[in-house]
Amino acid sequence: MKIFIDSADLEEIKTGISWGIVDGVTTNPSLIKKAIEKYGKGNFSMEDYIKELLRVAGRLRPVSLEVVSADTKNMVIEGEVLYTKFNYVANNVVIKIPINPNIGAGNNFDGLLAAKELKNRGIPVNITLVMTAEQAILAGKIGADYVSPFIGRIDDFLRTNANLPFKKSDYYSEEGVYIGDKLLEDNGVVSGVHMLSMIKEIFENYRFNTKIIAASVRNARQVREVALLGCDIATVPFSVLEDLIIHPKTEEGMKNFIKDVEEEYKKIFEKGV
Ligand code: G3P
């Protein structure tokens, strides 16, 4: 499984890449806002920042950049602008398009139409804000390069609907959560990972080439769960990337090994090769 970093923070991206475990980057307007606020708005141009981000990611790591409009015409224009302005830097730009940009007055299918048009123009697309397997089928049908189901937000939806208090990083069982003998579910979906498993199965049924990116991943255990499903990619925040390597028994074992090292054994290294 490939691991992408879900961040627009240059330091986080550089560090993840330096660890040798990051295969790509996903951004969205909220992540860009967070990064820009961290480094000080006005200290640099947004265009220069994005170019640097693409350079840091490098030629072999796709970077998703999102459009901000909610109608086909403008999403296509923005996708073209992002691709033309930035893809030359490292040939790694993917345009992120919301599956359904309609927030009241628009057309539910404008995102798919924009994605299809960008694909026709040879521009790779990542269909985002996917919250159901049904939406993912549509992304597969138009031949999107990537589809991003938001697993954590589905867990949030289920626990919020049930008035369960939670922190963003709290684990939510892939098998679902019971209150008494009632399993929390929404339209047959019991967790974000469950939704992803459905998408994986459907894509295999129809041999869709669209790569599935598990997005909105909140903890290390979910990375394991989506890997077990055979998900193509998990995009994870920096904190989850860090957590992937932590276990108290590893730390304890390391301390014991260091404590037990024989003086004579140490001397082997002092002499060198
Ligand atoms: O990749 C999507 C992601 O940025 C959303 O994550 O944790 O805000 O639901 P989250």
mmCIF file of C-alpha atoms and ligand atoms in Angstrom:
data_model
loop_
_atom_site.group_PDB
_atom_site.id
_atom_site.type_symbol
_atom_site.label_atom_id
_atom_site.label_comp_id
_atom_site.label_asym_id
_atom_site.label_seq_id
_atom_site.Cartn_x
_atom_site.Cartn_y
_atom_site.Cartn_z
ATOM 1 C CA MET A 1 0.000 0.000 0.000
ATOM 2 C CA LYS A 2 1.217 3.460 -0.803
ATOM 3 C CA ILE A 3 1.235 6.076 1.931
ATOM 4 C CA PHE A 4 0.553 9.703 1.116
ATOM 5 C CA ILE A 5 0.880 12.544 3.571
ATOM 6 C CA ASP A 6 -2.305 14.549 4.019
ATOM 7 C CA SER A 7 -0.680 17.907 4.609
ATOM 8 C CA ALA A 8 0.352 21.168 2.981
ATOM 9 C CA ASP A 9 3.000 21.807 5.631
ATOM 10 C CA LEU A 10 6.432 21.874 3.965
ATOM 11 C CA GLU A 11 8.284 20.746 7.082
ATOM 12 C CA GLU A 12 5.935 17.810 7.614
ATOM 13 C CA ILE A 13 6.190 16.782 3.972
ATOM 14 C CA LYS A 14 9.999 17.060 3.974
ATOM 15 C CA THR A 15 10.270 15.067 7.187
ATOM 16 C CA GLY A 16 7.899 12.320 6.001
ATOM 17 C CA ILE A 17 9.815 12.009 2.746
ATOM 18 C CA SER A 18 13.150 11.925 4.596
ATOM 19 C CA TRP A 19 11.849 8.877 6.510
ATOM 20 C CA GLY A 20 11.466 7.086 3.173
ATOM 21 C CA ILE A 21 7.798 6.224 3.638
ATOM 22 C CA VAL A 22 5.859 8.911 1.755
ATOM 23 C CA ASP A 23 4.720 8.194 -1.801
ATOM 24 C CA GLY A 24 2.571 11.263 -2.453
ATOM 25 C CA VAL A 25 0.831 14.283 -0.968
ATOM 26 C CA THR A 26 -2.794 15.344 -0.680
ATOM 27 C CA THR A 27 -3.847 18.891 0.131
ATOM 28 C CA ASN A 28 -7.141 20.692 0.430
ATOM 29 C CA PRO A 29 -8.052 24.332 1.111
ATOM 30 C CA SER A 30 -8.210 23.726 4.887
ATOM 31 C CA LEU A 31 -4.728 22.143 4.956
ATOM 32 C CA ILE A 32 -3.273 24.986 2.873
ATOM 33 C CA LYS A 33 -4.864 27.525 5.234
ATOM 34 C CA LYS A 34 -3.339 25.751 8.250
ATOM 35 C CA ALA A 35 0.133 25.642 6.675
ATOM 36 C CA ILE A 36 0.045 29.265 5.546
ATOM 37 C CA GLU A 37 -1.031 30.399 9.012
ATOM 38 C CA LYS A 38 1.855 28.435 10.541
ATOM 39 C CA TYR A 39 4.509 29.990 8.305
ATOM 40 C CA GLY A 40 3.054 33.491 8.460
ATOM 41 C CA LYS A 41 0.639 34.858 5.912
ATOM 42 C CA GLY A 42 2.209 37.508 3.701
ATOM 43 C CA ASN A 43 5.777 36.230 4.190
ATOM 44 C CA PHE A 44 5.770 34.573 0.777
ATOM 45 C CA SER A 45 3.556 34.277 -2.274
ATOM 46 C CA MET A 46 1.042 31.443 -2.428
ATOM 47 C CA GLU A 47 2.297 30.503 -5.893
ATOM 48 C CA ASP A 48 5.887 30.229 -4.661
ATOM 49 C CA TYR A 49 4.746 28.150 -1.694
ATOM 50 C CA ILE A 50 2.898 25.691 -3.913
ATOM 51 C CA LYS A 51 5.856 25.452 -6.309
ATOM 52 C CA GLU A 52 8.135 24.677 -3.374
ATOM 53 C CA LEU A 53 5.688 22.051 -2.115
ATOM 54 C CA LEU A 54 5.664 20.370 -5.534
ATOM 55 C CA ARG A 55 9.471 20.509 -5.720
ATOM 56 C CA VAL A 56 9.798 19.001 -2.263
ATOM 57 C CA ALA A 57 7.387 16.197 -3.195
ATOM 58 C CA GLY A 58 9.396 15.552 -6.346
ATOM 59 C CA ARG A 59 8.628 14.030 -9.701
ATOM 60 C CA LEU A 60 7.572 10.600 -8.500
ATOM 61 C CA ARG A 61 5.100 11.697 -5.842
ATOM 62 C CA PRO A 62 1.649 12.887 -6.978
ATOM 63 C CA VAL A 63 0.352 16.006 -5.229
ATOM 64 C CA SER A 64 -3.395 16.697 -5.156
ATOM 65 C CA LEU A 65 -4.376 20.369 -5.402
ATOM 66 C CA GLU A 66 -8.051 21.206 -5.008
ATOM 67 C CA VAL A 67 -10.310 23.523 -7.006
ATOM 68 C CA VAL A 68 -12.462 25.979 -5.051
ATOM 69 C CA SER A 69 -15.475 26.689 -7.259
ATOM 70 C CA ALA A 70 -18.738 24.796 -7.212
ATOM 71 C CA ASP A 71 -19.790 24.765 -10.865
ATOM 72 C CA THR A 72 -18.420 22.790 -13.796
ATOM 73 C CA LYS A 73 -17.246 25.736 -15.874
ATOM 74 C CA ASN A 74 -15.192 27.318 -13.117
ATOM 75 C CA MET A 75 -13.897 24.029 -11.751
ATOM 76 C CA VAL A 76 -12.567 23.179 -15.214
ATOM 77 C CA ILE A 77 -10.980 26.628 -15.525
ATOM 78 C CA GLU A 78 -9.390 26.297 -12.066
ATOM 79 C CA GLY A 79 -8.178 22.763 -12.770
ATOM 80 C CA GLU A 80 -6.539 24.002 -15.993
ATOM 81 C CA VAL A 81 -5.012 26.985 -14.197
ATOM 82 C CA LEU A 82 -3.542 24.833 -11.414
ATOM 83 C CA TYR A 83 -2.228 22.280 -13.881
ATOM 84 C CA THR A 84 -0.761 24.807 -16.316
ATOM 85 C CA LYS A 85 0.768 27.029 -13.637
ATOM 86 C CA PHE A 86 2.247 24.277 -11.541
ATOM 87 C CA ASN A 87 2.606 20.916 -13.262
ATOM 88 C CA TYR A 88 5.795 21.940 -15.091
ATOM 89 C CA VAL A 89 7.568 22.216 -11.702
ATOM 90 C CA ALA A 90 7.742 18.463 -11.017
ATOM 91 C CA ASN A 91 5.157 16.856 -13.299
ATOM 92 C CA ASN A 92 3.200 15.644 -10.271
ATOM 93 C CA VAL A 93 -0.028 17.698 -10.092
ATOM 94 C CA VAL A 94 -3.371 15.935 -9.673
ATOM 95 C CA ILE A 95 -6.543 18.038 -9.580
ATOM 96 C CA LYS A 96 -8.859 17.365 -6.674
ATOM 97 C CA ILE A 97 -12.549 17.761 -7.448
ATOM 98 C CA PRO A 98 -15.397 17.361 -4.936
ATOM 99 C CA ILE A 99 -17.801 14.569 -5.904
ATOM 100 C CA ASN A 100 -20.764 16.847 -5.321
ATOM 101 C CA PRO A 101 -19.992 20.554 -5.014
ATOM 102 C CA ASN A 102 -23.616 21.553 -4.593
ATOM 103 C CA ILE A 103 -24.149 23.508 -1.399
ATOM 104 C CA GLY A 104 -27.691 24.596 -2.134
ATOM 105 C CA ALA A 105 -28.034 26.357 -5.440
ATOM 106 C CA GLY A 106 -25.893 24.327 -7.808
ATOM 107 C CA ASN A 107 -25.940 21.078 -9.679
ATOM 108 C CA ASN A 108 -25.065 17.833 -7.904
ATOM 109 C CA PHE A 109 -23.249 16.467 -10.950
ATOM 110 C CA ASP A 110 -21.038 19.486 -11.696
ATOM 111 C CA GLY A 111 -18.010 17.916 -10.011
ATOM 112 C CA LEU A 112 -18.200 14.753 -12.080
ATOM 113 C CA LEU A 113 -18.708 16.768 -15.280
ATOM 114 C CA ALA A 114 -15.674 18.917 -14.460
ATOM 115 C CA ALA A 115 -13.573 15.861 -13.634
ATOM 116 C CA LYS A 116 -14.544 14.212 -16.900
ATOM 117 C CA GLU A 117 -13.668 17.309 -18.885
ATOM 118 C CA LEU A 118 -10.292 17.613 -17.167
ATOM 119 C CA LYS A 119 -9.627 13.932 -17.901
ATOM 120 C CA ASN A 120 -10.474 14.579 -21.570
ATOM 121 C CA ARG A 121 -7.820 17.274 -21.517
ATOM 122 C CA GLY A 122 -5.264 14.811 -20.146
ATOM 123 C CA ILE A 123 -5.292 16.166 -16.606
ATOM 124 C CA PRO A 124 -5.333 13.599 -13.759
ATOM 125 C CA VAL A 125 -8.127 13.921 -11.192
ATOM 126 C CA ASN A 126 -8.794 12.854 -7.620
ATOM 127 C CA ILE A 127 -12.495 12.794 -6.676
ATOM 128 C CA THR A 128 -12.768 13.963 -3.096
ATOM 129 C CA LEU A 129 -15.308 14.345 -0.276
ATOM 130 C CA VAL A 130 -16.584 10.857 -1.045
ATOM 131 C CA MET A 131 -18.833 9.656 1.766
ATOM 132 C CA THR A 132 -20.621 6.686 0.178
ATOM 133 C CA ALA A 133 -19.819 3.679 -1.993
ATOM 134 C CA GLU A 134 -22.494 4.954 -4.372
ATOM 135 C CA GLN A 135 -20.523 8.161 -4.938
ATOM 136 C CA ALA A 136 -17.331 6.141 -5.414
ATOM 137 C CA ILE A 137 -19.005 4.060 -8.158
ATOM 138 C CA LEU A 138 -19.597 7.268 -10.098
ATOM 139 C CA ALA A 139 -15.956 8.289 -9.732
ATOM 140 C CA GLY A 140 -14.974 4.850 -11.029
ATOM 141 C CA LYS A 141 -17.392 5.108 -13.937
ATOM 142 C CA ILE A 142 -15.931 8.377 -15.225
ATOM 143 C CA GLY A 143 -12.438 6.874 -15.043
ATOM 144 C CA ALA A 144 -11.088 9.155 -12.304
ATOM 145 C CA ASP A 145 -7.451 8.474 -11.493
ATOM 146 C CA TYR A 146 -8.139 8.516 -7.755
ATOM 147 C CA VAL A 147 -11.144 8.463 -5.441
ATOM 148 C CA SER A 148 -10.892 9.647 -1.841
ATOM 149 C CA PRO A 149 -13.427 8.159 0.610
ATOM 150 C CA PHE A 150 -13.323 10.074 3.919
ATOM 151 C CA ILE A 151 -13.379 7.267 6.444
ATOM 152 C CA GLY A 152 -12.912 9.324 9.625
ATOM 153 C CA ARG A 153 -15.746 11.657 8.753
ATOM 154 C CA ILE A 154 -18.107 8.706 8.374
ATOM 155 C CA ASP A 155 -17.140 7.570 11.877
ATOM 156 C CA ASP A 156 -17.779 11.153 13.044
ATOM 157 C CA PHE A 157 -21.169 11.117 11.354
ATOM 158 C CA LEU A 158 -22.183 7.878 13.051
ATOM 159 C CA ARG A 159 -21.042 8.922 16.515
ATOM 160 C CA THR A 160 -22.385 12.463 16.220
ATOM 161 C CA ASN A 161 -25.799 11.142 15.168
ATOM 162 C CA ALA A 162 -25.761 8.932 18.262
ATOM 163 C CA ASN A 163 -24.630 11.832 20.499
ATOM 164 C CA LEU A 164 -21.430 9.990 21.429
ATOM 165 C CA PRO A 165 -18.673 12.306 22.647
ATOM 166 C CA PHE A 166 -15.316 11.774 20.877
ATOM 167 C CA LYS A 167 -11.937 13.267 20.057
ATOM 168 C CA LYS A 168 -10.841 13.342 16.427
ATOM 169 C CA SER A 169 -8.128 10.736 16.978
ATOM 170 C CA ASP A 170 -10.381 8.299 18.923
ATOM 171 C CA TYR A 171 -10.549 4.877 17.320
ATOM 172 C CA TYR A 172 -13.931 3.819 15.938
ATOM 173 C CA SER A 173 -14.302 0.095 15.378
ATOM 174 C CA GLU A 174 -14.384 -0.993 11.748
ATOM 175 C CA GLU A 175 -17.072 -3.467 12.811
ATOM 176 C CA GLY A 176 -19.182 -0.657 14.165
ATOM 177 C CA VAL A 177 -20.206 0.396 17.620
ATOM 178 C CA TYR A 178 -23.162 -0.856 19.674
ATOM 179 C CA ILE A 179 -25.271 1.204 22.013
ATOM 180 C CA GLY A 180 -26.934 -1.467 24.077
ATOM 181 C CA ASP A 181 -27.861 -4.066 21.478
ATOM 182 C CA LYS A 182 -28.311 -1.500 18.701
ATOM 183 C CA LEU A 183 -25.530 -1.309 16.101
ATOM 184 C CA LEU A 184 -24.946 2.258 14.915
ATOM 185 C CA GLU A 185 -25.309 2.391 11.154
ATOM 186 C CA ASP A 186 -26.228 4.696 8.337
ATOM 187 C CA ASN A 187 -27.826 3.171 5.276
ATOM 188 C CA GLY A 188 -26.096 -0.154 5.928
ATOM 189 C CA VAL A 189 -22.694 1.374 6.676
ATOM 190 C CA VAL A 190 -21.298 0.761 10.164
ATOM 191 C CA SER A 191 -17.938 2.557 9.932
ATOM 192 C CA GLY A 192 -15.713 4.476 7.541
ATOM 193 C CA VAL A 193 -13.519 1.414 7.029
ATOM 194 C CA HIS A 194 -16.661 -0.611 6.298
ATOM 195 C CA MET A 195 -17.572 1.899 3.577
ATOM 196 C CA LEU A 196 -14.080 1.574 2.154
ATOM 197 C CA SER A 197 -14.342 -2.228 2.111
ATOM 198 C CA MET A 198 -17.520 -1.919 0.046
ATOM 199 C CA ILE A 199 -15.812 0.399 -2.423
ATOM 200 C CA LYS A 200 -12.869 -1.970 -2.737
ATOM 201 C CA GLU A 201 -15.166 -4.910 -3.442
ATOM 202 C CA ILE A 202 -17.218 -2.999 -6.005
ATOM 203 C CA PHE A 203 -14.114 -1.731 -7.806
ATOM 204 C CA GLU A 204 -12.822 -5.286 -8.001
ATOM 205 C CA ASN A 205 -16.185 -6.540 -9.314
ATOM 206 C CA TYR A 206 -15.987 -4.146 -12.233
ATOM 207 C CA ARG A 207 -12.220 -3.833 -12.608
ATOM 208 C CA PHE A 208 -12.290 -0.077 -12.220
ATOM 209 C CA ASN A 209 -8.800 1.342 -12.662
ATOM 210 C CA THR A 210 -9.440 4.208 -10.258
ATOM 211 C CA LYS A 211 -7.049 4.048 -7.292
ATOM 212 C CA ILE A 212 -8.695 4.196 -3.870
ATOM 213 C CA ILE A 213 -7.172 6.662 -1.411
ATOM 214 C CA ALA A 214 -8.340 6.105 2.168
ATOM 215 C CA ALA A 215 -8.673 9.708 3.349
ATOM 216 C CA SER A 216 -9.613 11.351 6.637
ATOM 217 C CA VAL A 217 -7.560 8.689 8.420
ATOM 218 C CA ARG A 218 -7.424 9.463 12.114
ATOM 219 C CA ASN A 219 -5.201 6.831 13.719
ATOM 220 C CA ALA A 220 -2.597 4.154 13.024
ATOM 221 C CA ARG A 221 -5.013 1.262 13.472
ATOM 222 C CA GLN A 222 -7.095 2.483 10.538
ATOM 223 C CA VAL A 223 -3.954 2.375 8.371
ATOM 224 C CA ARG A 224 -3.616 -1.314 9.237
ATOM 225 C CA GLU A 225 -7.305 -1.920 8.566
ATOM 226 C CA VAL A 226 -7.299 -0.315 5.127
ATOM 227 C CA ALA A 227 -4.044 -2.117 4.257
ATOM 228 C CA LEU A 228 -5.715 -5.421 5.174
ATOM 229 C CA LEU A 229 -8.486 -4.544 2.730
ATOM 230 C CA GLY A 230 -5.901 -4.079 -0.008
ATOM 231 C CA CYS A 231 -6.576 -0.363 -0.351
ATOM 232 C CA ASP A 232 -4.232 1.245 -2.912
ATOM 233 C CA ILE A 233 -3.273 4.280 -0.856
ATOM 234 C CA ALA A 234 -3.816 5.723 2.624
ATOM 235 C CA THR A 235 -3.326 9.452 2.981
ATOM 236 C CA VAL A 236 -2.515 10.274 6.572
ATOM 237 C CA PRO A 237 -1.804 13.367 8.636
ATOM 238 C CA PHE A 238 1.727 13.786 9.991
ATOM 239 C CA SER A 239 0.656 12.744 13.509
ATOM 240 C CA VAL A 240 -0.602 9.388 12.202
ATOM 241 C CA LEU A 241 2.591 8.934 10.190
ATOM 242 C CA GLU A 242 4.545 9.363 13.440
ATOM 243 C CA ASP A 243 2.287 6.961 15.325
ATOM 244 C CA LEU A 244 2.825 4.170 12.798
ATOM 245 C CA ILE A 245 6.238 3.430 14.298
ATOM 246 C CA ILE A 246 5.447 3.692 18.005
ATOM 247 C CA HIS A 247 4.982 0.807 20.444
ATOM 248 C CA PRO A 248 5.886 0.893 24.164
ATOM 249 C CA LYS A 249 7.327 -2.639 24.057
ATOM 250 C CA THR A 250 9.627 -1.621 21.193
ATOM 251 C CA GLU A 251 10.901 1.260 23.334
ATOM 252 C CA GLU A 252 11.256 -0.963 26.385
ATOM 253 C CA GLY A 253 13.081 -3.624 24.322
ATOM 254 C CA MET A 254 15.420 -1.002 22.930
ATOM 255 C CA LYS A 255 16.259 0.289 26.418
ATOM 256 C CA ASN A 256 17.006 -3.246 27.608
ATOM 257 C CA PHE A 257 19.225 -4.059 24.626
ATOM 258 C CA ILE A 258 21.218 -0.877 25.195
ATOM 259 C CA LYS A 259 21.545 -1.605 28.919
ATOM 260 C CA ASP A 260 22.749 -5.178 28.269
ATOM 261 C CA VAL A 261 25.462 -4.430 25.745
ATOM 262 C CA GLU A 262 28.761 -6.060 26.833
ATOM 263 C CA GLU A 263 31.821 -3.789 26.986
ATOM 264 C CA GLU A 264 33.717 -6.216 24.745
ATOM 265 C CA TYR A 265 30.911 -6.069 22.180
ATOM 266 C CA LYS A 266 31.094 -2.253 22.169
ATOM 267 C CA LYS A 267 34.811 -2.437 21.494
ATOM 268 C CA ILE A 268 34.113 -4.119 18.124
ATOM 269 C CA PHE A 269 32.649 -0.849 16.932
ATOM 270 C CA GLU A 270 35.376 1.320 18.428
ATOM 271 C CA LYS A 271 37.941 -0.481 16.258
ATOM 272 C CA GLY A 272 35.915 0.218 13.111
ATOM 273 C CA VAL A 273 36.171 -1.921 9.950
HETATM 274 O O1 G3P B 1 -7.840 13.942 3.086
HETATM 275 C C1 G3P B 1 -8.977 14.493 3.664
HETATM 276 C C2 G3P B 1 -8.670 15.022 4.995
HETATM 277 O O2 G3P B 1 -7.820 16.110 4.963
HETATM 278 C C3 G3P B 1 -9.832 15.249 5.874
HETATM 279 O O3 G3P B 1 -9.403 14.820 7.104
HETATM 280 O O4 G3P B 1 -9.460 14.447 9.498
HETATM 281 O O5 G3P B 1 -10.309 16.607 8.528
HETATM 282 O O6 G3P B 1 -11.581 14.522 8.245
HETATM 283 P P1 G3P B 1 -10.251 15.121 8.417
#
